[in-house]
Amino acid sequence: MRFKIALTLPVLSVFALPTRALWPFKQKRFVAEAFIDAGPLGLEDTTGRVIAMGDWNGDQHSDLFILSKDQKSVQLYLWNRESFKFLPSHSVTLSSNIINVVPGDYNHDGQLDLLVMYEDKSDGGWWGGDKIRLGMQVYIGGGVDGGFQTDPWAIPSSTTAQPLVFDADGSLRPSLLGFQEDEAGDNLVKVWKNTGTGFTLLSPPLQTPEEACVPASPHSSAFLDIDGDCLPDIILHCTQPHTSHHSIQIWLNHGEAGFALARTYDLPKGSGPLSFADMKDRDGSIDIIFPTCSGHSSSTGLGSDCSINIAYNQQVPICSTERSHNTKDGSLKCRGWGELCTRDENFSFSFDSSSETQSMLSVPLSTLLENSIGDGDLLLHPPHARSIPLPIRPGDFNVDGFPDLLITIANSTAAPPTGGPFGSSRHAGHQVKILENVPCGKGVAGCEKGSKRKRGLRVGSGKGWTALDGIWDASGASWMDLDDDGSLDILVQRTNAQGEGLVTVVQNNFYHDAFFLKAQVLNGACQGECETIEARKYSPLGVSYGGATFKFTVQDTLGRRVAQQVAQLPQTGYHALGTPYAFFGLGRTNNYVERLTVGTSLHPPGHTTDLESLIPNSQIIINPPFPDTGDSESPVKARSTEWRSELYLHPGDWVPWVGAAVIGTVIILAIVVFGLNEREKKEDEKERRRALHAINFQAL
C-alpha cells in the first residue's frame, strides 16, 4: 500500500508589504467565535431548492445542484475558493418535472455523472387519466468544458418510490434497487444492474425476493453496515398498503451469496423519516434516528406532539485487547479493537421506549424546547411538498466525538414584530435548531431520574448563536464543510413570501478544543490520476460512492479507548443532501487515531483495509482496488490494482503561531550562540596574548 502525505506549511512573508506593519499572518475572513451569517455566497438569484451535493470537478470542495422553482431544470454551482462563493456552471433541462438527482460515477471512468429522476406520465388506458411512473436518465460527465456528454443513458422507469442506489454485485458500480408494476398491478422488486455502459433490468440479489416489502412513499431506505462486519447491508423502509403503518427490513450482505433477510421491526405509530449515526457512547455501531408525531398537516408540513427517537444498535462491546473473544458456545463476546470489522450475529434493535433495557431514547420535543423557546412543532417536510421529507440530520458540529442533530421547527415567537415599538407581537416562523449530544446533567432531556443513560439531548443556544436563531423562514437545513476548513457549517434553505427558494450559509466559526477527521472512499476507477484512451488526464477525487464504512478507535484524555463508526453516503433518495465525504469528530485526545478500518462493498475477504497512526485534523482519501468484472473495454487506461491512501493535513489557526514561535526560538538561540562564540573568541585571544608574553619574558 502506498501512503502519500501532503503537508501545507505557512509561508511567512515578513517584508512583503511595509503598510502591513510587518504582520506575517493572513487576515481571517471571519473573526468572531460564533455562528456567522455568510449569506447566499453566489446563490442570490436562485429561486429553487438545493437538491444534491457532490464534488463535480474533483477539487475536494462540495458543489451544489439546485432544482429550479418550476422543477424543469437542475443547475450546477461550483465552489470557487478564490472568490469564496458558488459560481453557476452547467445545467440539465427536461420537459417533465424533475423529482430527484443522484451524483455518482455510473460509467466508472473516474468522473462524476448525474442520475436524474423525473415524473413520467403515460396513458392510463381504458381506466382513463394519466398513470405516473418515475422516469430515469443518466447524464454522463466529461463533456465539453467539463459539462455533460450529448447522449444520456435511458433507464427503464420504476414506480413512484425512488430506487435505492447500491452495489448489486461487488463491482463498486452504483446499481439501483426498486420496484416495477406488473400487468396485474402488483409491485415487483427489481434491480437495475449497472454494466458500465448502461443498466440491465434483472432479478434482485436477494435470497428471498418474495419477502421484500413495499417501500413507503417517501421512504428512508439505506445502504450501510448494520451488523458490524464493514459490509454495507440494505435497510428497506416499508409500509403496508392502504395504511400508515411503517416498518423496516434489514437485509445482510453475504458477498457473492447476495443479501439475506435477517430482521424485521415495526416502527412506532406516527414515525417519520429515518437517519443513521453512531449516537451511543461511541460504541462503534450505527443507530437509527427518527421522529414520531401524533398529528401531521400536509399543507403546512408540521407534525404536532412530536418526539425525537434514537433506537440503539445492541451489539457486543469493544474488548480491552486487540483480539476478539468468544463465549463457550462460539458466539462473539466482544470485538477486539484491532478486529472492528467482525460480524455480530446477535445484533438487535428495540423500538419500545418504555423498555427497561433503555435500548431506545425517546424525548418529547416540548421537553427539549421548554427551556429555550417554550414551544414548537417539527417541520416534517416543506409546506405543500410532502414528497421532500426533512429527516433529522446527524453531524458533529463541535467535534467532541458525539453526533449532534439538526432539525427545523415552527416557533410561534420566531420572527420579530412587523409593527413599531407598539406594534404586533412576535409572530410564527420556521427556525433551525441544533440538538446537542451532551453528558447528562441539569436541563438535559433523556436523563430522567433512575435512568442509566450517560448522555442526552439539549437545544443549542448561548453566545454566538444569534445568526442561526435569527433565521425565521427556514424550510430545511443540512450540514456541509464549506471551503474545506475542517468544521461543519449549516446550509439553510429558506422560502420567502412569494414561495421562492433562498439559500443562506451559516458559518461555524466556533473554536473547539478537539480534533476531527475527514475520510472519503473512491471507487477504484483509476490508478492514481485518470487518463483516458485519448490521453486526457483529470482527477478522480470527486467520485465517492455510497456504502463505504469507517470504523476507528482513539484514546480520550483519560486513556480510555473508544470506537466510532461512520457511513459514507448511506442514503440517496428524496433530496438526501449527503456530503461526498464522511466527517467525524475525535473529541479531545492526546494520541493518534490508532487504527482506521475502511470497509467497502467488495466481496469478502478483501473488502477492508486498515490504516494505523493517523494524524488528527487531517483528511484521508482511500482508493480500493478495482474488482475483476470481466469487462473487455475500459474508459480509462489503468484501473486501481491495490489499496491506495493519501493523507492531507489541515493547517489549523495555530500553525502560523507555531511557525512564529519556532522562528523566534531559532533567532534567540542564534543570538545566544553568536554571543557565546564571540565571548569564546575574546577569551582565546587573551589566552594567546598571555602565552606570547610568557615566552618573551623567558627569552630575556
XYZ file of C-alpha atoms in Angstrom:
700
model
C 0.000 0.000 0.000
C 1.361 3.388 -0.888
C 0.893 6.211 1.558
C 1.291 9.813 0.480
C 1.397 12.769 2.875
C 0.729 16.286 1.572
C 1.604 18.940 4.169
C 0.579 22.555 3.893
C 3.099 24.800 5.686
C 2.730 28.534 6.300
C 4.980 30.888 4.368
C 5.897 33.944 6.437
C 6.320 36.989 4.184
C 7.599 39.399 6.800
C 8.765 42.102 4.427
C 6.114 41.731 1.720
C 4.204 44.988 2.317
C 5.508 47.816 4.520
C 1.984 49.110 5.160
C 1.006 45.867 6.916
C 3.289 46.696 9.840
C 5.292 43.520 9.224
C 2.275 41.359 10.238
C 3.001 37.958 8.662
C -0.355 36.200 9.204
C -3.218 36.118 6.760
C -6.236 38.015 7.982
C -9.213 35.809 8.782
C -12.391 36.123 6.764
C -14.483 35.522 9.884
C -13.135 36.723 13.218
C -15.915 36.266 15.765
C -16.179 32.957 17.582
C -19.807 32.282 16.675
C -22.226 31.075 14.046
C -21.843 33.690 11.316
C -24.341 34.505 8.580
C -22.139 34.157 5.494
C -25.062 34.972 3.181
C -26.040 33.238 -0.069
C -22.446 33.126 -1.380
C -23.285 33.457 -5.060
C -26.759 31.894 -4.836
C -28.615 35.225 -4.638
C -30.506 34.722 -7.889
C -31.659 31.168 -7.247
C -35.376 30.685 -6.643
C -35.365 26.905 -6.382
C -34.069 24.375 -3.881
C -30.724 22.679 -3.276
C -31.368 19.085 -4.284
C -27.941 17.388 -4.024
C -24.238 17.866 -3.228
C -21.192 16.456 -4.951
C -17.616 17.236 -5.939
C -18.184 17.668 -9.677
C -14.708 18.830 -10.705
C -12.665 16.776 -8.215
C -11.171 19.778 -6.371
C -12.146 18.438 -2.915
C -14.835 21.095 -2.433
C -18.556 20.357 -2.326
C -20.593 21.719 -5.228
C -24.367 22.178 -5.285
C -27.139 21.020 -7.625
C -30.150 23.375 -7.470
C -33.598 22.472 -8.760
C -35.441 25.392 -10.364
C -38.745 26.637 -8.995
C -40.677 25.143 -11.930
C -38.843 21.786 -11.416
C -37.809 21.637 -15.079
C -34.057 22.158 -14.767
C -31.115 21.451 -12.467
C -28.287 23.996 -12.300
C -24.802 23.038 -11.136
C -22.976 25.573 -8.952
C -19.229 25.057 -8.454
C -17.467 26.326 -5.343
C -14.776 28.890 -6.153
C -12.297 29.303 -3.318
C -10.692 32.499 -4.611
C -13.966 34.423 -4.761
C -15.428 32.488 -1.802
C -18.749 31.778 -3.473
C -20.583 29.362 -5.741
C -20.439 30.058 -9.471
C -23.042 28.755 -11.967
C -21.834 26.089 -14.354
C -23.697 23.515 -16.463
C -27.356 22.569 -16.296
C -29.849 19.867 -17.289
C -33.312 20.804 -18.560
C -36.279 18.478 -19.122
C -39.866 18.939 -20.219
C -41.087 16.878 -17.235
C -40.908 17.693 -13.539
C -37.596 16.638 -12.032
C -38.070 14.741 -8.768
C -34.515 13.984 -7.609
C -30.902 13.766 -8.778
C -28.127 11.469 -7.533
C -24.483 12.304 -8.401
C -22.277 9.249 -8.954
C -19.760 7.661 -11.312
C -22.114 5.451 -13.302
C -19.826 4.607 -16.244
C -16.823 4.089 -13.928
C -14.439 6.484 -15.640
C -13.424 8.488 -12.551
C -15.718 11.431 -13.321
C -18.980 12.330 -11.661
C -22.207 11.742 -13.595
C -25.780 12.661 -12.717
C -28.773 10.327 -12.342
C -31.937 12.358 -12.949
C -35.331 11.074 -11.757
C -38.379 12.743 -13.242
C -42.143 12.438 -13.429
C -43.102 10.109 -16.278
C -46.766 10.300 -17.264
C -48.313 7.743 -19.581
C -51.792 6.998 -20.859
C -53.865 5.196 -18.236
C -55.670 3.172 -20.899
C -59.373 2.458 -20.655
C -59.236 3.381 -16.953
C -58.743 6.982 -18.055
C -56.380 9.597 -16.685
C -52.604 9.546 -16.561
C -50.501 6.828 -14.990
C -47.472 8.304 -13.219
C -44.159 6.462 -13.076
C -40.644 7.542 -12.207
C -38.556 8.073 -15.325
C -34.764 7.968 -15.090
C -31.798 9.067 -17.187
C -28.057 9.272 -16.504
C -26.216 12.318 -17.833
C -22.574 11.359 -18.301
C -19.894 13.814 -17.186
C -16.694 14.615 -19.038
C -18.349 16.599 -21.805
C -17.336 19.874 -23.392
C -15.877 22.353 -20.866
C -16.423 19.875 -18.059
C -20.146 19.575 -18.684
C -22.383 16.703 -19.736
C -21.939 14.478 -22.739
C -24.505 14.651 -25.521
C -26.441 11.396 -25.182
C -27.754 10.395 -21.742
C -28.386 6.793 -20.753
C -32.045 5.810 -20.880
C -33.167 3.654 -17.942
C -36.435 1.695 -17.575
C -38.882 3.516 -15.326
C -39.902 2.418 -11.824
C -42.814 3.007 -9.508
C -43.004 6.422 -7.870
C -40.997 5.094 -4.891
C -37.455 6.206 -5.694
C -34.991 3.311 -6.191
C -32.149 2.853 -3.722
C -28.634 3.340 -5.111
C -26.452 0.407 -4.013
C -23.749 -2.001 -5.207
C -25.528 -5.092 -6.515
C -22.533 -7.311 -7.327
C -19.420 -6.062 -5.528
C -18.223 -4.163 -8.599
C -18.154 -0.732 -6.863
C -20.600 0.441 -9.531
C -23.842 2.123 -8.448
C -26.844 -0.029 -9.339
C -30.483 0.559 -8.348
C -32.898 -1.445 -6.218
C -36.548 -0.582 -6.705
C -39.965 -1.750 -7.788
C -41.868 -2.092 -11.032
C -45.553 -2.673 -11.503
C -46.626 -5.781 -13.451
C -49.722 -6.160 -15.620
C -51.791 -7.203 -12.601
C -50.859 -4.025 -10.756
C -48.565 -5.768 -8.267
C -45.225 -4.268 -7.281
C -42.244 -6.489 -8.104
C -38.798 -5.859 -6.664
C -36.147 -5.386 -9.363
C -32.507 -4.433 -9.700
C -31.273 -2.044 -12.372
C -27.794 -3.574 -12.683
C -25.015 -1.280 -13.840
C -22.947 -2.839 -16.627
C -20.622 0.153 -17.086
C -22.308 1.094 -20.370
C -25.926 1.117 -19.208
C -28.440 -0.588 -16.929
C -29.977 -4.033 -17.292
C -33.228 -4.906 -15.516
C -32.769 -8.185 -13.584
C -33.993 -10.073 -10.552
C -32.580 -8.591 -7.341
C -29.634 -10.168 -5.462
C -31.971 -11.004 -2.569
C -32.033 -14.605 -1.402
C -35.816 -14.449 -0.868
C -37.054 -11.587 -3.073
C -40.690 -12.521 -2.461
C -40.220 -11.321 1.135
C -39.197 -7.814 0.112
C -41.643 -5.255 1.487
C -43.453 -2.448 -0.311
C -41.430 0.748 0.197
C -43.000 3.713 1.924
C -43.582 6.824 -0.151
C -41.436 8.684 0.640
C -39.075 6.147 2.193
C -35.736 6.298 4.029
C -34.109 3.103 2.733
C -30.335 2.984 3.113
C -27.198 1.080 2.136
C -24.800 0.826 5.100
C -23.274 -1.635 7.549
C -25.630 -2.620 10.387
C -24.174 -5.862 11.804
C -20.602 -4.612 12.217
C -18.689 -6.527 9.519
C -17.997 -3.384 7.429
C -20.007 -4.815 4.513
C -22.884 -2.482 3.572
C -26.317 -4.009 4.179
C -29.722 -2.984 2.845
C -32.287 -1.328 5.107
C -35.713 -1.122 3.477
C -38.196 1.382 4.879
C -41.581 -0.276 4.369
C -45.284 0.438 4.538
C -48.377 -1.721 4.473
C -50.770 -0.935 1.588
C -53.645 1.390 2.444
C -52.287 2.030 5.962
C -49.899 4.457 7.636
C -48.073 1.647 9.438
C -44.305 1.650 8.818
C -41.634 -0.979 9.402
C -38.063 -1.754 8.367
C -36.376 -4.807 6.897
C -32.648 -5.438 7.362
C -31.026 -7.492 4.591
C -27.487 -8.571 5.498
C -24.762 -8.621 2.870
C -23.261 -12.106 2.363
C -20.972 -11.216 -0.528
C -21.388 -13.412 -3.584
C -24.351 -15.162 -1.921
C -26.367 -11.945 -2.043
C -28.487 -10.338 0.661
C -30.451 -12.344 3.240
C -33.375 -11.040 5.263
C -32.234 -11.029 8.909
C -34.546 -8.720 10.891
C -37.942 -7.074 10.569
C -39.074 -4.394 13.009
C -42.297 -2.451 13.344
C -41.764 1.273 13.784
C -43.767 3.250 16.348
C -47.002 4.871 15.246
C -46.532 8.214 13.547
C -42.874 7.605 12.717
C -41.162 9.891 10.207
C -38.013 9.729 8.034
C -35.052 7.674 9.265
C -31.435 8.758 9.718
C -28.375 6.758 10.744
C -25.400 7.591 13.002
C -23.307 6.208 15.870
C -25.024 8.049 18.728
C -24.494 5.942 21.862
C -21.338 6.277 23.956
C -19.005 5.774 20.971
C -19.564 2.005 20.849
C -18.793 1.627 17.150
C -22.258 0.681 15.824
C -24.847 2.518 13.742
C -28.073 3.607 15.478
C -31.389 4.722 13.939
C -32.751 8.246 14.478
C -36.306 9.266 13.633
C -39.190 11.454 14.819
C -42.687 10.354 15.839
C -45.662 12.706 15.737
C -49.270 12.163 16.766
C -50.548 14.582 14.122
C -49.450 15.836 10.720
C -50.631 18.587 8.362
C -49.880 18.033 4.672
C -50.415 21.713 3.828
C -48.038 23.132 6.447
C -45.704 20.140 6.739
C -45.842 20.368 10.539
C -46.037 17.462 12.927
C -47.703 18.017 16.280
C -46.872 16.426 19.629
C -43.583 15.092 18.268
C -40.725 13.190 19.892
C -37.104 12.678 18.880
C -36.153 8.993 18.986
C -32.865 7.105 18.883
C -33.057 3.302 18.592
C -29.707 1.953 19.738
C -27.983 -0.851 17.876
C -27.398 -3.510 20.526
C -24.060 -5.139 19.700
C -21.200 -6.666 21.647
C -18.813 -4.193 23.341
C -15.211 -3.451 22.432
C -12.613 -5.658 24.170
C -9.719 -4.203 26.117
C -7.463 -6.390 23.976
C -6.555 -6.213 20.310
C -8.136 -9.604 19.565
C -11.805 -10.549 19.860
C -13.170 -13.064 22.357
C -15.932 -15.645 22.004
C -18.231 -17.265 24.516
C -18.201 -21.013 25.239
C -20.879 -21.621 22.624
C -18.780 -19.867 19.970
C -20.746 -16.627 19.693
C -18.959 -13.277 19.742
C -18.391 -11.946 23.266
C -16.547 -8.731 22.447
C -14.726 -7.194 19.484
C -11.016 -6.633 19.769
C -10.009 -3.059 18.974
C -7.845 -4.498 16.212
C -10.742 -6.512 14.728
C -13.519 -3.941 14.497
C -14.993 -5.452 11.318
C -16.250 -8.627 12.989
C -19.905 -9.531 12.426
C -22.184 -9.719 15.454
C -24.827 -12.272 14.509
C -26.925 -11.305 17.540
C -27.268 -7.576 16.899
C -30.725 -6.196 17.644
C -32.898 -3.089 17.892
C -35.817 -2.277 20.142
C -38.339 0.419 19.285
C -40.032 0.314 22.674
C -39.084 3.428 24.648
C -40.665 2.019 27.797
C -38.357 -0.998 27.846
C -36.261 -1.408 30.994
C -33.229 -2.153 28.825
C -33.285 1.506 27.736
C -32.458 0.440 24.212
C -34.325 3.423 22.759
C -34.221 7.080 23.747
C -37.464 8.983 23.159
C -37.546 12.669 24.090
C -40.682 14.826 23.568
C -39.882 17.910 21.517
C -41.790 20.003 24.035
C -39.386 18.869 26.760
C -36.405 19.862 24.647
C -37.808 23.295 23.824
C -39.308 24.267 27.178
C -36.027 25.668 28.489
C -35.243 27.648 25.327
C -38.173 28.899 23.247
C -41.131 27.356 25.033
C -42.970 25.662 22.167
C -42.610 24.427 18.626
C -43.770 21.856 16.081
C -41.411 19.774 13.978
C -41.258 20.537 10.243
C -41.509 17.123 8.560
C -41.452 18.489 5.000
C -41.657 21.907 3.321
C -45.211 23.290 3.070
C -47.160 21.709 0.187
C -44.168 19.465 -0.678
C -44.794 16.160 1.053
C -42.506 14.348 -1.390
C -39.467 16.110 0.170
C -39.045 14.708 3.693
C -36.881 16.613 6.167
C -35.063 13.980 8.224
C -33.234 14.637 11.464
C -29.699 15.210 10.203
C -26.799 13.981 12.399
C -23.491 15.835 12.364
C -20.752 16.535 14.916
C -20.524 20.334 14.708
C -18.454 20.652 17.909
C -16.156 17.688 17.045
C -16.489 16.118 20.500
C -16.979 12.633 19.039
C -20.751 12.546 19.594
C -23.007 13.453 16.625
C -25.476 16.287 17.178
C -28.850 16.603 15.449
C -30.131 19.292 13.082
C -33.891 19.935 12.914
C -36.298 22.592 11.623
C -39.190 23.704 13.820
C -42.141 26.085 13.654
C -41.887 28.562 16.511
C -44.718 30.952 17.380
C -42.197 33.573 18.560
C -39.534 33.075 15.919
C -39.947 36.255 13.867
C -39.677 39.834 15.160
C -42.755 42.100 15.203
C -43.639 43.918 11.995
C -45.116 46.958 13.737
C -43.281 49.787 15.514
C -42.360 49.826 19.191
C -46.041 49.374 19.977
C -46.739 47.086 17.040
C -47.873 43.494 16.890
C -46.260 40.751 18.950
C -43.706 38.367 17.539
C -45.270 36.021 15.013
C -44.707 32.448 13.901
C -41.817 31.363 11.741
C -39.553 28.412 10.977
C -36.189 28.131 12.715
C -33.230 25.758 12.536
C -32.191 24.216 15.844
C -29.253 22.039 16.866
C -29.886 19.323 19.434
C -26.540 18.880 21.160
C -25.485 15.404 22.261
C -24.198 16.192 25.766
C -23.451 14.373 29.051
C -26.367 14.032 31.422
C -26.872 16.955 33.754
C -29.270 19.719 34.630
C -31.542 20.698 31.747
C -30.530 17.697 29.598
C -33.506 15.785 28.179
C -33.430 11.999 28.253
C -31.632 11.812 31.598
C -34.604 11.214 33.860
C -34.133 10.138 37.441
C -33.261 6.464 37.590
C -32.035 6.384 34.000
C -28.745 4.614 33.330
C -28.017 6.720 30.269
C -24.863 8.798 30.301
C -25.869 11.252 27.576
C -28.955 13.132 26.453
C -30.070 15.992 24.192
C -30.145 19.745 24.728
C -31.138 22.601 22.413
C -28.015 24.531 21.494
C -28.043 28.194 22.453
C -25.927 30.890 24.040
C -23.430 33.498 22.996
C -22.669 33.378 19.295
C -25.905 31.680 18.188
C -27.672 34.858 17.033
C -27.098 34.305 13.307
C -28.728 30.866 13.382
C -31.587 31.878 15.678
C -32.258 34.963 13.544
C -33.413 32.936 10.519
C -37.215 32.609 10.745
C -38.214 31.454 7.236
C -36.262 28.174 7.059
C -37.643 25.277 5.016
C -34.888 22.798 5.786
C -31.205 22.617 6.669
C -28.240 20.292 6.181
C -24.589 20.018 7.159
C -21.619 20.752 4.902
C -17.958 21.693 5.310
C -17.830 24.990 3.446
C -14.433 25.766 1.892
C -12.993 22.558 3.357
C -11.871 24.290 6.568
C -12.489 21.351 8.906
C -15.744 22.478 10.537
C -19.348 21.528 9.858
C -21.316 24.534 8.638
C -25.065 24.744 8.032
C -26.750 25.159 4.650
C -30.166 26.685 5.385
C -32.875 26.527 2.747
C -35.447 29.297 3.039
C -38.744 30.235 1.393
C -39.882 33.843 1.017
C -43.432 35.160 0.925
C -43.631 34.525 -2.840
C -42.734 30.877 -2.389
C -39.283 31.349 -3.927
C -36.327 29.434 -2.594
C -33.438 31.211 -0.903
C -30.162 29.842 0.443
C -28.131 31.063 3.405
C -24.891 29.518 4.643
C -24.250 29.773 8.388
C -20.512 29.530 9.010
C -19.437 27.558 12.071
C -16.608 29.699 13.420
C -16.544 28.359 16.981
C -13.216 27.222 18.353
C -13.469 23.730 19.821
C -10.669 22.217 21.833
C -10.921 18.928 19.970
C -9.883 17.237 16.729
C -11.621 15.941 13.609
C -11.020 13.526 10.764
C -12.452 13.567 7.245
C -12.464 10.465 5.092
C -13.502 9.623 1.560
C -13.554 6.318 -0.302
C -13.258 6.411 -4.092
C -14.446 3.693 -6.473
C -11.180 2.281 -7.836
C -11.854 3.590 -11.343
C -8.314 4.866 -11.853
C -4.814 4.071 -10.691
C -3.953 7.487 -9.250
C -4.669 10.201 -11.805
C -7.133 9.203 -14.511
C -6.047 9.074 -18.125
C -8.376 8.182 -20.991
C -7.501 6.356 -24.178
C -7.335 9.792 -25.859
C -4.628 10.831 -23.319
C -6.904 13.245 -21.459
C -5.994 13.492 -17.766
C -8.143 14.526 -14.810
C -8.548 13.997 -11.075
C -10.840 11.192 -9.794
C -11.184 12.704 -6.294
C -14.849 13.573 -6.764
C -16.166 10.045 -7.281
C -17.253 8.976 -3.814
C -19.590 6.022 -3.779
C -22.318 5.114 -1.335
C -21.972 2.292 1.171
C -18.407 2.719 2.451
C -17.850 2.238 6.191
C -15.284 3.786 8.516
C -14.500 2.301 11.928
C -11.751 3.553 14.177
C -10.504 3.654 17.748
C -8.999 6.566 19.612
C -7.961 7.177 23.209
C -9.534 10.037 25.144
C -7.624 12.207 27.603
C -8.268 9.677 30.391
C -6.667 6.886 28.384
C -9.941 5.102 27.646
C -10.193 3.503 24.215
C -13.409 4.350 22.350
C -14.690 3.340 18.927
C -16.749 5.086 16.275
C -18.478 4.081 13.059
C -19.403 6.438 10.239
C -21.047 5.655 6.896
C -20.389 7.375 3.566
C -23.460 8.390 1.528
C -25.814 5.786 3.037
C -28.938 7.456 1.576
C -29.506 8.993 -1.849
C -33.262 9.359 -2.282
C -35.603 12.280 -1.716
C -33.037 15.100 -1.585
C -30.811 13.274 0.909
C -28.136 16.029 0.650
C -25.291 13.765 1.738
C -21.771 15.162 1.503
C -19.224 13.313 -0.692
C -17.068 12.681 2.379
C -17.543 11.433 5.929
C -16.815 13.880 8.751
C -16.365 12.801 12.345
C -15.152 14.454 15.496
C -12.452 12.786 17.563
C -13.006 14.720 20.774
C -10.098 15.683 22.987
C -7.264 13.230 22.543
C -3.528 13.267 23.125
C -2.793 10.492 20.686
C -3.026 9.461 17.062
C -6.026 7.695 15.600
C -4.755 4.235 16.451
C -6.412 2.314 13.661
C -8.879 3.251 10.947
C -10.611 0.313 9.272
C -12.263 1.041 5.935
C -14.939 -1.260 4.555
C -16.350 -1.373 1.023
C -18.875 -3.455 -0.899
C -16.163 -5.634 -2.473
C -16.725 -9.332 -1.901
C -15.069 -10.639 1.295
C -12.465 -11.232 2.462
C -10.742 -8.420 0.572
C -13.364 -5.778 1.312
C -11.448 -3.953 4.081
C -8.135 -2.266 4.721
C -6.505 -0.901 7.884
C -4.610 2.351 8.352
C -2.662 2.949 11.545
C -1.445 6.006 13.491
C -3.322 8.676 11.562
C -2.722 12.303 12.490
C -5.852 14.154 13.738
C -7.133 17.212 11.861
C -6.476 15.569 8.520
C -8.290 14.219 5.507
C -7.755 10.663 4.343
C -8.620 9.519 0.804
C -8.787 5.780 0.141
C -8.920 4.198 -3.299
C -9.771 0.467 -3.291
C -8.639 -1.976 -5.970
C -10.969 -2.314 -8.929
C -12.562 -5.794 -8.976
C -12.182 -8.040 -11.989
C -15.593 -7.669 -13.640
C -14.611 -9.277 -16.925
C -15.095 -6.072 -18.908
C -13.470 -6.157 -22.316
C -13.294 -2.373 -22.585
C -12.397 0.335 -20.112
C -12.848 4.119 -20.483
C -9.504 4.685 -18.716
C -6.023 3.297 -19.284
C -5.302 1.900 -15.841
C -7.674 0.698 -13.138
C -6.690 0.724 -9.484
C -4.897 -2.526 -8.648
C -4.180 -2.055 -4.929
C -5.385 -0.172 -1.878
C -4.002 3.365 -2.019
C -4.224 6.076 0.643
C -3.442 9.765 0.681
C -3.346 11.827 3.876
C -3.738 15.600 3.789
C -3.096 17.603 6.940
C -5.333 20.542 7.651
C -3.371 23.655 8.715
C -5.060 24.921 11.863
C -5.121 28.503 13.123
C -2.251 27.629 15.453
C 0.159 26.742 12.650
C 1.326 30.362 11.981
C 1.857 30.881 15.700
C 3.850 27.665 15.944
C 5.891 28.822 12.972
C 6.466 32.222 14.585
C 7.417 30.563 17.875
C 9.873 28.240 16.119
C 11.444 31.097 14.153
C 11.596 33.255 17.279
C 13.220 30.440 19.224
C 15.761 29.869 16.438
C 16.597 33.599 16.362
C 17.057 33.728 20.141
C 19.219 30.617 20.108
C 21.237 32.068 17.229
C 21.830 35.251 19.209
C 22.911 33.246 22.254
C 25.226 31.053 20.184
C 26.679 34.094 18.403
C 27.227 35.876 21.709
C 28.896 32.871 23.321
C 31.026 32.375 20.235
C 32.238 35.986 20.338
C 32.932 35.681 24.052
C 34.894 32.489 23.432
C 36.929 34.252 20.739
C 37.856 37.061 23.126
C 38.867 34.564 25.815
C 41.007 32.692 23.288
C 42.683 35.942 22.243
C 43.543 36.760 25.863
C 44.979 33.289 26.384
C 47.086 33.658 23.227
C 48.496 37.012 24.362
C 49.357 35.677 27.820
C 51.170 32.749 26.214
C 53.220 35.071 23.956
C 54.138 37.317 26.911
C 55.390 34.348 28.928
C 57.621 33.155 26.082
C 59.199 36.577 25.527
C 59.902 37.006 29.277
C 61.717 33.669 29.499
C 63.778 34.569 26.449
C 65.196 37.577 28.270
